[in-house]
CSV table of C-alpha atoms in Angstrom, one decimal:
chain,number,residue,atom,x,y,z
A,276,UNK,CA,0.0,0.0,0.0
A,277,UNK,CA,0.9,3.7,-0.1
A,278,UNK,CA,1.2,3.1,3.4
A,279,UNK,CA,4.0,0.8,3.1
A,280,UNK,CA,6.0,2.5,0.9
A,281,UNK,CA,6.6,5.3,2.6
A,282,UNK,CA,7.3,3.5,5.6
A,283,UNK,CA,10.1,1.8,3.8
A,284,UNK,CA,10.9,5.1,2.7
A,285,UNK,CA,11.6,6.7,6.0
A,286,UNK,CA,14.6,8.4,7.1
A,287,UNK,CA,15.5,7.6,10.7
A,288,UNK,CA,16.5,10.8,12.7
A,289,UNK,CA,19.1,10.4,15.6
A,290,UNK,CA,16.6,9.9,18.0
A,291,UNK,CA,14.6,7.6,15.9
A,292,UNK,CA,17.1,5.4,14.6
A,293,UNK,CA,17.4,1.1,14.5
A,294,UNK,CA,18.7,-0.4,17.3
A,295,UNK,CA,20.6,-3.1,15.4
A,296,UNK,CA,22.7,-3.1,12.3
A,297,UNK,CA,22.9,-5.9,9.3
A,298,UNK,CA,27.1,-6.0,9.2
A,299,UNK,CA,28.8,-5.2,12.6
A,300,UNK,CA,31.8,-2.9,11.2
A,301,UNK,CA,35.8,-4.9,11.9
A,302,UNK,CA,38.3,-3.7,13.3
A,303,UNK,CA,41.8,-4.3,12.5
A,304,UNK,CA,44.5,-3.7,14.3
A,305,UNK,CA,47.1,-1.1,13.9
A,306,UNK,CA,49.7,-1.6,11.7
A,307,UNK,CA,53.0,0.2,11.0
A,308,UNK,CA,53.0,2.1,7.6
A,309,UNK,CA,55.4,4.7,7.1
A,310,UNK,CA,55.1,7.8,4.4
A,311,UNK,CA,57.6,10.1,3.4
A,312,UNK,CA,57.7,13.2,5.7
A,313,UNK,CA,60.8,15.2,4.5
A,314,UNK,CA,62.8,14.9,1.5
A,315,UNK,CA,65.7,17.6,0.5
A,316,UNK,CA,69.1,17.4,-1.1
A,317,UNK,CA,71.3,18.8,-4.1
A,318,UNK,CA,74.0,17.6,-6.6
A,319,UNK,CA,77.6,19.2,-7.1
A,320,UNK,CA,80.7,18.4,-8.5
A,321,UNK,CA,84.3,18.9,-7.9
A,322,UNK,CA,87.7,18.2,-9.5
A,323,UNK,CA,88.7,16.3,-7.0
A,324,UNK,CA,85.9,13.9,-6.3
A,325,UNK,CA,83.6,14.3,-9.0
A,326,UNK,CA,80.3,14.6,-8.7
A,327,UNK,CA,78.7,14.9,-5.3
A,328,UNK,CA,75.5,14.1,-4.6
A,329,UNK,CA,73.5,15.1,-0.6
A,330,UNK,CA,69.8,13.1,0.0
A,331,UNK,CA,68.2,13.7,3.4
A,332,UNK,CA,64.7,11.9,3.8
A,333,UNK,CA,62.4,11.3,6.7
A,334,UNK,CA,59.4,9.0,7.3
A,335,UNK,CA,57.0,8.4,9.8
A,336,UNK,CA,53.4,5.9,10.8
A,337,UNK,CA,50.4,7.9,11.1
A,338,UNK,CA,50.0,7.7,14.9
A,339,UNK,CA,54.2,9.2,15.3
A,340,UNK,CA,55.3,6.7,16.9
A,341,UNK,CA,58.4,5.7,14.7
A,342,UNK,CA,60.3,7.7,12.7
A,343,UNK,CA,63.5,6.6,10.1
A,344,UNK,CA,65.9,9.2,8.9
A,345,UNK,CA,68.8,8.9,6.1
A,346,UNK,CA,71.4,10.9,5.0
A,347,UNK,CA,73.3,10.4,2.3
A,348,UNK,CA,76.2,12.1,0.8
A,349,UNK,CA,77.3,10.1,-2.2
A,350,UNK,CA,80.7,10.8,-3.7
A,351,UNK,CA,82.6,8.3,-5.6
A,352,UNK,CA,83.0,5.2,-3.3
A,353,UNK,CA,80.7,4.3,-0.7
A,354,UNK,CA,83.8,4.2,2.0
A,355,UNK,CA,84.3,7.2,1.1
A,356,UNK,CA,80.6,9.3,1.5
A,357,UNK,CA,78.7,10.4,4.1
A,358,UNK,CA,76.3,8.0,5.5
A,359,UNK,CA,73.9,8.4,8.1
A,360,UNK,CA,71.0,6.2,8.8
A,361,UNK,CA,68.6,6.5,12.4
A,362,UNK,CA,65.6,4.6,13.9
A,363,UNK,CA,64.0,7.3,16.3
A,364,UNK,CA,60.9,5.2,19.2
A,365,UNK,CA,58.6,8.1,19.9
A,366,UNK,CA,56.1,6.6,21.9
A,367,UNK,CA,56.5,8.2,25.1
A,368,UNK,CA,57.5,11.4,26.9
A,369,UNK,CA,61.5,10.2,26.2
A,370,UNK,CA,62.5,9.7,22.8
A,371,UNK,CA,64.8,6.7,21.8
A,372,UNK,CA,67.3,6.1,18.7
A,373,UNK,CA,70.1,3.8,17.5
A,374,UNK,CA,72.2,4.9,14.3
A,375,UNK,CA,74.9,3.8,12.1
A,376,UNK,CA,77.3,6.2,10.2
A,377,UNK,CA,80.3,6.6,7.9
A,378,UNK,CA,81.6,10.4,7.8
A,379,UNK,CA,84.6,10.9,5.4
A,380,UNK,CA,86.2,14.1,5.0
A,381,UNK,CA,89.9,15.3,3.5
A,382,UNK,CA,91.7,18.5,2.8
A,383,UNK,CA,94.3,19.5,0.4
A,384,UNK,CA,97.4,21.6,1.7
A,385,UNK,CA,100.0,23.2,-0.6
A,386,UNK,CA,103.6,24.0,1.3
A,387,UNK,CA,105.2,26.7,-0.9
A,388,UNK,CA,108.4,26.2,-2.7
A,389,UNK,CA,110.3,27.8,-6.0
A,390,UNK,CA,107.7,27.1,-8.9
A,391,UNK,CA,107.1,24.4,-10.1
A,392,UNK,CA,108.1,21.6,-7.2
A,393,UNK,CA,104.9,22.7,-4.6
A,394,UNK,CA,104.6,19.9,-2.0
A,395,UNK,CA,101.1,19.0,-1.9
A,396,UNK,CA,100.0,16.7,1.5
A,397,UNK,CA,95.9,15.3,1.4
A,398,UNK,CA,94.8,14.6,5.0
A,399,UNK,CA,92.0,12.2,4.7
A,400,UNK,CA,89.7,11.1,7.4
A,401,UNK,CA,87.2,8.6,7.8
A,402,UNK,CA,84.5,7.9,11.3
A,403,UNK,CA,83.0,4.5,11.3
A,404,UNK,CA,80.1,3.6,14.1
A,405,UNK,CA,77.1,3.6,16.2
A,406,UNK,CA,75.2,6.2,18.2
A,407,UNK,CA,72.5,5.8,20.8
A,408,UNK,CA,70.4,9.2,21.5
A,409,UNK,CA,68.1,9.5,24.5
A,410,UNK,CA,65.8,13.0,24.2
A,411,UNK,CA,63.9,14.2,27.0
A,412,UNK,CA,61.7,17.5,27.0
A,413,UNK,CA,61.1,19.9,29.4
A,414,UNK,CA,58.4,21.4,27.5
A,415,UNK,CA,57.2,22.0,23.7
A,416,UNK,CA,59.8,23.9,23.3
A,417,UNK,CA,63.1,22.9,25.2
A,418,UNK,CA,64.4,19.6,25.6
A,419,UNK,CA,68.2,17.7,26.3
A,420,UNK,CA,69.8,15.2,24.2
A,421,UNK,CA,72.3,12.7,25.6
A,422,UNK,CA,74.0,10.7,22.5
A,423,UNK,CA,76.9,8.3,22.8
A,424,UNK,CA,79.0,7.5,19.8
A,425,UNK,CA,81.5,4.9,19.7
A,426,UNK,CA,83.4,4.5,16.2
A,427,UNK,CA,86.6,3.3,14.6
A,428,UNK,CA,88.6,6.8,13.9
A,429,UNK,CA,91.1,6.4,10.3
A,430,UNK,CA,93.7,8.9,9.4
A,431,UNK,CA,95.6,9.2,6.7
A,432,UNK,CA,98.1,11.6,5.2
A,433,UNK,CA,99.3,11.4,1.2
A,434,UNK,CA,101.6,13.3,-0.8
A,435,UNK,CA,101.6,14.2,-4.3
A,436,UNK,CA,104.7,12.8,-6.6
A,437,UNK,CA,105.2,14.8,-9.7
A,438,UNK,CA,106.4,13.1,-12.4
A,439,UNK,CA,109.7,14.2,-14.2
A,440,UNK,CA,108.3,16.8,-16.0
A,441,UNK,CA,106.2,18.2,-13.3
A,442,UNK,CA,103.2,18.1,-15.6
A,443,UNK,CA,101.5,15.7,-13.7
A,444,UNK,CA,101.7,13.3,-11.3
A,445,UNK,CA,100.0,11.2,-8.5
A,446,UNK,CA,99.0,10.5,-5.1
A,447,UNK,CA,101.3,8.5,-3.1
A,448,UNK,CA,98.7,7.6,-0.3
A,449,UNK,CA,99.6,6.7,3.3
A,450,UNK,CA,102.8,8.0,4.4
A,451,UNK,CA,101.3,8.1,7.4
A,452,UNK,CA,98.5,6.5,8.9
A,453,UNK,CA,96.2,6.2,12.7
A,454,UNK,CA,94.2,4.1,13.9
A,455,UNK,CA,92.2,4.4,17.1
A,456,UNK,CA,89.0,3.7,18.6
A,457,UNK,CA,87.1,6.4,20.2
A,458,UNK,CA,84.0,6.9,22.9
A,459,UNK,CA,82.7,9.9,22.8
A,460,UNK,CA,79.4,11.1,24.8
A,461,UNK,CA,77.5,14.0,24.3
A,462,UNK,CA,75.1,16.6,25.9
A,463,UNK,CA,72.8,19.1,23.8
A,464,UNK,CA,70.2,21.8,25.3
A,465,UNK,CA,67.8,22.3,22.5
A,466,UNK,CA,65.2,25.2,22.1
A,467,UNK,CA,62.7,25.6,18.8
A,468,UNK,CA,59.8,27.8,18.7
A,469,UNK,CA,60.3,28.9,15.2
A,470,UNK,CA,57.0,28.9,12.9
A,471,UNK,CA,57.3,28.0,9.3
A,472,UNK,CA,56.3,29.9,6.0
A,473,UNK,CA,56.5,28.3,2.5
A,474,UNK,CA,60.1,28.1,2.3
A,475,UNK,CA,61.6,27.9,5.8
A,476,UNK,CA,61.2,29.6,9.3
A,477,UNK,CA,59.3,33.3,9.5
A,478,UNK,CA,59.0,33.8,13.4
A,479,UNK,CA,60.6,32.8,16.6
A,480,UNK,CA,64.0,31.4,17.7
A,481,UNK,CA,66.5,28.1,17.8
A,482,UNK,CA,69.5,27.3,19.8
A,483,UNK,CA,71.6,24.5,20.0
A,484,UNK,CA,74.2,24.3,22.3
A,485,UNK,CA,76.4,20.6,22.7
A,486,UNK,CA,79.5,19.5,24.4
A,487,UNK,CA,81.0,16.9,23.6
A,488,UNK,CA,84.5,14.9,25.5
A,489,UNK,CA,86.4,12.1,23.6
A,490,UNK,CA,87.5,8.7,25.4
A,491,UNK,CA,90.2,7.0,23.2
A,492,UNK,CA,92.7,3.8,23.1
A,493,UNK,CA,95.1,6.4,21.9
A,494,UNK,CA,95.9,9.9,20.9
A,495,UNK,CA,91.7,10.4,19.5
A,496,UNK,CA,91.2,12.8,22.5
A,497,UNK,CA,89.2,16.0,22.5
A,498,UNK,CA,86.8,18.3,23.9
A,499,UNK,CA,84.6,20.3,21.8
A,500,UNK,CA,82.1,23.1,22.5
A,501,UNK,CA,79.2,24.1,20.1
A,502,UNK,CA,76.8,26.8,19.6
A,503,UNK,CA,74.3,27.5,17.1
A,504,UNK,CA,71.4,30.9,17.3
A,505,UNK,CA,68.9,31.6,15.0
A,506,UNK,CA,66.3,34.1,15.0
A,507,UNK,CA,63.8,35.4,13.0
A,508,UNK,CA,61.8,38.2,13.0
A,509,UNK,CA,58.7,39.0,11.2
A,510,UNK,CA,57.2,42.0,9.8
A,511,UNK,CA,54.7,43.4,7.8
A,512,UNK,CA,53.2,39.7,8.1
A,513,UNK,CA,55.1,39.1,4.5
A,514,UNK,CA,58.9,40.1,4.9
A,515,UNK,CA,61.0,38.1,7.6
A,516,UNK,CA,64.9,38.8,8.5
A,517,UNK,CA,66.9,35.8,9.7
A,518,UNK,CA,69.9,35.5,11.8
A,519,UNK,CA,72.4,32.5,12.6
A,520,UNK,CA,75.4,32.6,14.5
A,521,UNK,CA,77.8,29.5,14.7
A,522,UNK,CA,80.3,29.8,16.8
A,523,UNK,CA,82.6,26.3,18.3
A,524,UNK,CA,86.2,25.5,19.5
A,525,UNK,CA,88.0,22.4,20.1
A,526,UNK,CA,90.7,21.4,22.3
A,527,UNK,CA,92.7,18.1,23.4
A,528,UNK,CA,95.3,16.1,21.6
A,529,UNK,CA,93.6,15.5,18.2
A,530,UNK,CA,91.1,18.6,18.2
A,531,UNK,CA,88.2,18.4,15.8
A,532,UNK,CA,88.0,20.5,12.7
A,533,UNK,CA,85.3,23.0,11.7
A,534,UNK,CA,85.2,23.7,7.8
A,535,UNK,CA,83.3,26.5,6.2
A,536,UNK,CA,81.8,24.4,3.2
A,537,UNK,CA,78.6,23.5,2.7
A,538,UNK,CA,75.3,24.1,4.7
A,539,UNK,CA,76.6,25.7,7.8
A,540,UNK,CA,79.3,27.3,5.3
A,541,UNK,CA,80.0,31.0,3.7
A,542,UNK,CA,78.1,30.6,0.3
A,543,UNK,CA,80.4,31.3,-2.8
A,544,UNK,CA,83.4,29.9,-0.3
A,545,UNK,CA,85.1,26.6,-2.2
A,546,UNK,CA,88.0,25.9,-0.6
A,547,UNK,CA,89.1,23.3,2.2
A,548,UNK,CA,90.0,25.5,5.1
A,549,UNK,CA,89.4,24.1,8.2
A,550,UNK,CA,90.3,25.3,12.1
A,551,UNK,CA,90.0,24.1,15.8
A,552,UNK,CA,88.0,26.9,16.1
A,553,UNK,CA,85.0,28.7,14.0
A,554,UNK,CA,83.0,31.6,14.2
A,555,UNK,CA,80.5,32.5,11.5
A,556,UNK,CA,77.2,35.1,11.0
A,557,UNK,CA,74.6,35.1,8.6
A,558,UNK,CA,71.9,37.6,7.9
A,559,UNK,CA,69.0,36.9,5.6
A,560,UNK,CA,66.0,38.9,4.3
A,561,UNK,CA,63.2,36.8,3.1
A,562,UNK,CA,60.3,38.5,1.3
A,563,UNK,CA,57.7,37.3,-1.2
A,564,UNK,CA,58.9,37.4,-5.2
A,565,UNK,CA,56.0,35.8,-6.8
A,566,UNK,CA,52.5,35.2,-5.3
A,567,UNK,CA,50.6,33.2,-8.6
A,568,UNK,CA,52.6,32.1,-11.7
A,569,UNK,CA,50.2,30.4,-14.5
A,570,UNK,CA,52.5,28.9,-17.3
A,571,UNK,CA,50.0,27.7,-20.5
A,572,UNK,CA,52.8,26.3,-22.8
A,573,UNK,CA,54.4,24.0,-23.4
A,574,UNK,CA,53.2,22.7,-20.1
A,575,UNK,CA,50.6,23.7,-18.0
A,576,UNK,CA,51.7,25.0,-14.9
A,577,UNK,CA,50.5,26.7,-12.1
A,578,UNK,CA,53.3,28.2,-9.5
A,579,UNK,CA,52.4,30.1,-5.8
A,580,UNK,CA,53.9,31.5,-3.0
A,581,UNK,CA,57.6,31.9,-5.0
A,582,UNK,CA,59.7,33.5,-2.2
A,583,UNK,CA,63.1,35.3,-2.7
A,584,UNK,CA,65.7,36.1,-0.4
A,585,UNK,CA,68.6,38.4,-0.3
A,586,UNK,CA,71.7,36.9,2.0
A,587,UNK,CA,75.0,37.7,3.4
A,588,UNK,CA,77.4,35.4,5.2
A,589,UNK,CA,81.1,36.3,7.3
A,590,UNK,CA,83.0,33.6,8.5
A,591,UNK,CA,86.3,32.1,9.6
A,592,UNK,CA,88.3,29.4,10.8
A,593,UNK,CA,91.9,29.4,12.4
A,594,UNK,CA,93.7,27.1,14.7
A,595,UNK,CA,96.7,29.5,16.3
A,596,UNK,CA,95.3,33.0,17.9
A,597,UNK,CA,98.6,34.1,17.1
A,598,UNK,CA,98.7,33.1,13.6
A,599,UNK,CA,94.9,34.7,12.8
A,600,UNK,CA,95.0,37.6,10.3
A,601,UNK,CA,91.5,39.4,10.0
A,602,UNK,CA,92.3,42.0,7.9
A,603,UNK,CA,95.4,43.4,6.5
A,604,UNK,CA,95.6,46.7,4.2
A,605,UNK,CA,92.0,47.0,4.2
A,606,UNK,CA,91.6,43.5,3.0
A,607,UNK,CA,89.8,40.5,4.4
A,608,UNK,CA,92.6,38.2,4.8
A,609,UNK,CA,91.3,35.0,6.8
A,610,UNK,CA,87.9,36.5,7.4
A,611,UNK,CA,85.8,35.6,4.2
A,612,UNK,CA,82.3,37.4,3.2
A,613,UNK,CA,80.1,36.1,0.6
A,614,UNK,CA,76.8,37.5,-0.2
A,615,UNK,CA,73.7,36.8,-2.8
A,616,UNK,CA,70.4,36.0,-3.7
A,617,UNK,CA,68.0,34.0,-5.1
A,618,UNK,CA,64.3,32.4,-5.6
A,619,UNK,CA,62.8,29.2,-3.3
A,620,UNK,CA,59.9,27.7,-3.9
A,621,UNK,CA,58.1,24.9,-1.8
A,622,UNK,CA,57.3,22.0,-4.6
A,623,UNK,CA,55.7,19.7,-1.7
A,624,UNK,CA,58.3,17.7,0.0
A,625,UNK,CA,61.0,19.5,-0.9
A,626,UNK,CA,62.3,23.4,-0.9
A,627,UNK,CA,63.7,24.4,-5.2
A,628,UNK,CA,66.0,26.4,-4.5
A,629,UNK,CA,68.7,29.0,-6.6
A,630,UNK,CA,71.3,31.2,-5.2
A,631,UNK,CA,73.9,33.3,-6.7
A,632,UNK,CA,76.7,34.3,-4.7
A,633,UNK,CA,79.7,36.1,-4.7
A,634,UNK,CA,82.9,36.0,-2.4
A,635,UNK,CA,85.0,39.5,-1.8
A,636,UNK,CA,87.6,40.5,0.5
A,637,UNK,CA,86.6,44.2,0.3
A,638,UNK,CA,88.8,44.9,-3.1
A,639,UNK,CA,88.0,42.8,-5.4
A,640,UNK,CA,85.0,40.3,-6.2
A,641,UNK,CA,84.7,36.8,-7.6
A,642,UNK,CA,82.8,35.5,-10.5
A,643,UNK,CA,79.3,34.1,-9.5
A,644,UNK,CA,78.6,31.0,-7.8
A,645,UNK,CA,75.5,29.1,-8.9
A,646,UNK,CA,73.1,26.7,-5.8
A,647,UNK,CA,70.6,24.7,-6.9
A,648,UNK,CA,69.4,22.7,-3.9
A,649,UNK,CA,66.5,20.8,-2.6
A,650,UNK,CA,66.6,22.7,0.9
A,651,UNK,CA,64.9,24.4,3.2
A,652,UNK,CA,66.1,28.3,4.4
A,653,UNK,CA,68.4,27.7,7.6
């Protein structure tokens, strides 16, 4: 009947709903599945190694309880890269992880003599191990880290042999080599309230401060102090100016080195200095370049929120106080300044990134230096 159709017809309300259900809904349980988190690195090439290649990825399960990081710096043999690969439990208040690494670094020194027979030494040096971090926080905020390392330490120093002509030659490796084994604990005080805009930090502050004491078989014994402070300060809700200060020494028997390559580096800086001690600055003014880019041929693309920034970067390194030369005849002499700028834009998981720098020691200035990198702003 009419009736009984619209009875069948019938939403139930809340109130007026059935009290039973045809298929009883089941419940699996929770499984572990990661998904990518972070992903950022670049590709470079030198004369000495070849190409260069840096990935740094992150993943972690839905509910944050495990996380797995790599990072990989890929240069000619694997012995020879940077490899670092972590398993982080994040479960509870205190945060658990176990690690395995390979760090490889060298340096090329020239010793002056009447042209052409320049004695050229490569130190070479290679950390092999495991590292255990425990992380406890105080608040959001602030936490400590307490990390032990214990690795295999390699050292080796070569010299190059011209040949008779002193066209060319060769490196005649090991002329001297160390071996030790090393324990080495350290403590970190951590603070990070910076919030995030499109291409890296707009507003707030991070510190890192660590110290670190060597325990070795032999002569692998040091005591290093680190510092790193970055601010940021926003204004007109658009435009944001960065700071970072780096600042670390090194003492003991075999002192650690501080470079100023690379990430924590002076942009437009290529060489291989390196010091027991380091003290750098970097000022940055981030500010919006592009709000919509629509692209109709020969692809269709749509771009947003392209950011630009506008750097400058002053750093050194030095081992003997005594032997430090700032500036001489109104030159920067071991103080180096580079400065630049460039467009970011966030692609998803990763930060496109190209900067153009120059180096100058206040008389003269260097060709350009080109960046293209998959990373974030400091």
């Amino acid at each position: 009947t009419a009736e009984d159709s619209l009875r069948l017809r019938r939403d139930y309300s809340w109130d007026d709903k059935p009290d039973s259900v045809a298929v009883i809904p089941y419940v699996k349980p929770y499984r572990n599945r990661f998904s990518l988190d972070r992903l950022w690195g670049g590709l470079a090439y030198s004369p000495s190694v070849g190409t260069f290649g840096h990935l740094e990825l992150g993943m972690s399960d839905l509910m944050g309880n495990h996380a797995i990081g790599m990072d990989l710096g890929i240069s000619g043999r694997i012995k020879d890269s940077n490899i670092l690969i972590t398993y982080l439990y994040l479960k509870h208040r205190i945060d658990y992880a176990i690690g395995v690494y390979n760090l490889f670094d060298q340096a090329i020194y020239r010793l002056a003599r009447p042209a052409p027979e320049d004695d050229y030494y490569r130190e070479r040096e290679r950390e092999t191990g495991i590292y255990v971090l425990t992380r406890y926080p105080f608040s959001r905020f602030f936490r400590v880290d307490l990390d032990h390392r214990l690795y295999n330490w390699k050292y080796y120093l070569d010299h190059w042999q011209w040949n008779s002509d002193y066209s060319d030659g060769n490196w005649d490796e090991g002329i001297r080599e160390l071996d030790d084994f090393v324990y080495a604990p350290g403590l970190s005080l951590v603070y990070d309230n910076a919030l995030y805009g499109p291409t890296g930090p707009l507003l707030g502050w991070r510190g890192i401060y660590t110290i670190r004491k060597s325990f070795a078989t032999q002569k692998m014994d040091y005591l290093t102090n680190y510092a790193d402070l970055r601010t940021y300060t926003l204004f007109n809700r658009r435009y944001a100016l960065a700071t970072r200060t780096i600042a670390g020494i090194s003492t003991g028997k075999r002192p650690q080195k501080f470079d100023l390559g690379g990430y924590y580096g002076v942009r437009a800086y290529n060489g291989d200095l390196s010091g027991e001690k380091k003290l750098m600055t970097s000022i940055e003014l981030r500010y919006p370049l592009l709000d919509y880019l629509s692209i109709a041929f020969p692809l269709p693309i749509t771009l947003t929120s392209i950011r630009g920034s506008i750097f400058a970067d002053l750093g050194t390194v030095w081992t003997e106080n005594k032997h430090f030369r700032g500036i001489r005849d109104d030159k920067l002499e071991d103080i180096y300044l580079g400065y630049g700028f460039g467009p970011r834009i966030n692609l998803g998981y990763v930060v496109l990134k190209l900067d153009v720098a120059w180096l100058t020691d206040l008389s003269r200035i260097t060709r350009p230096t080109y960046y293209l990198s998959l990373t974030e702003d400091f």
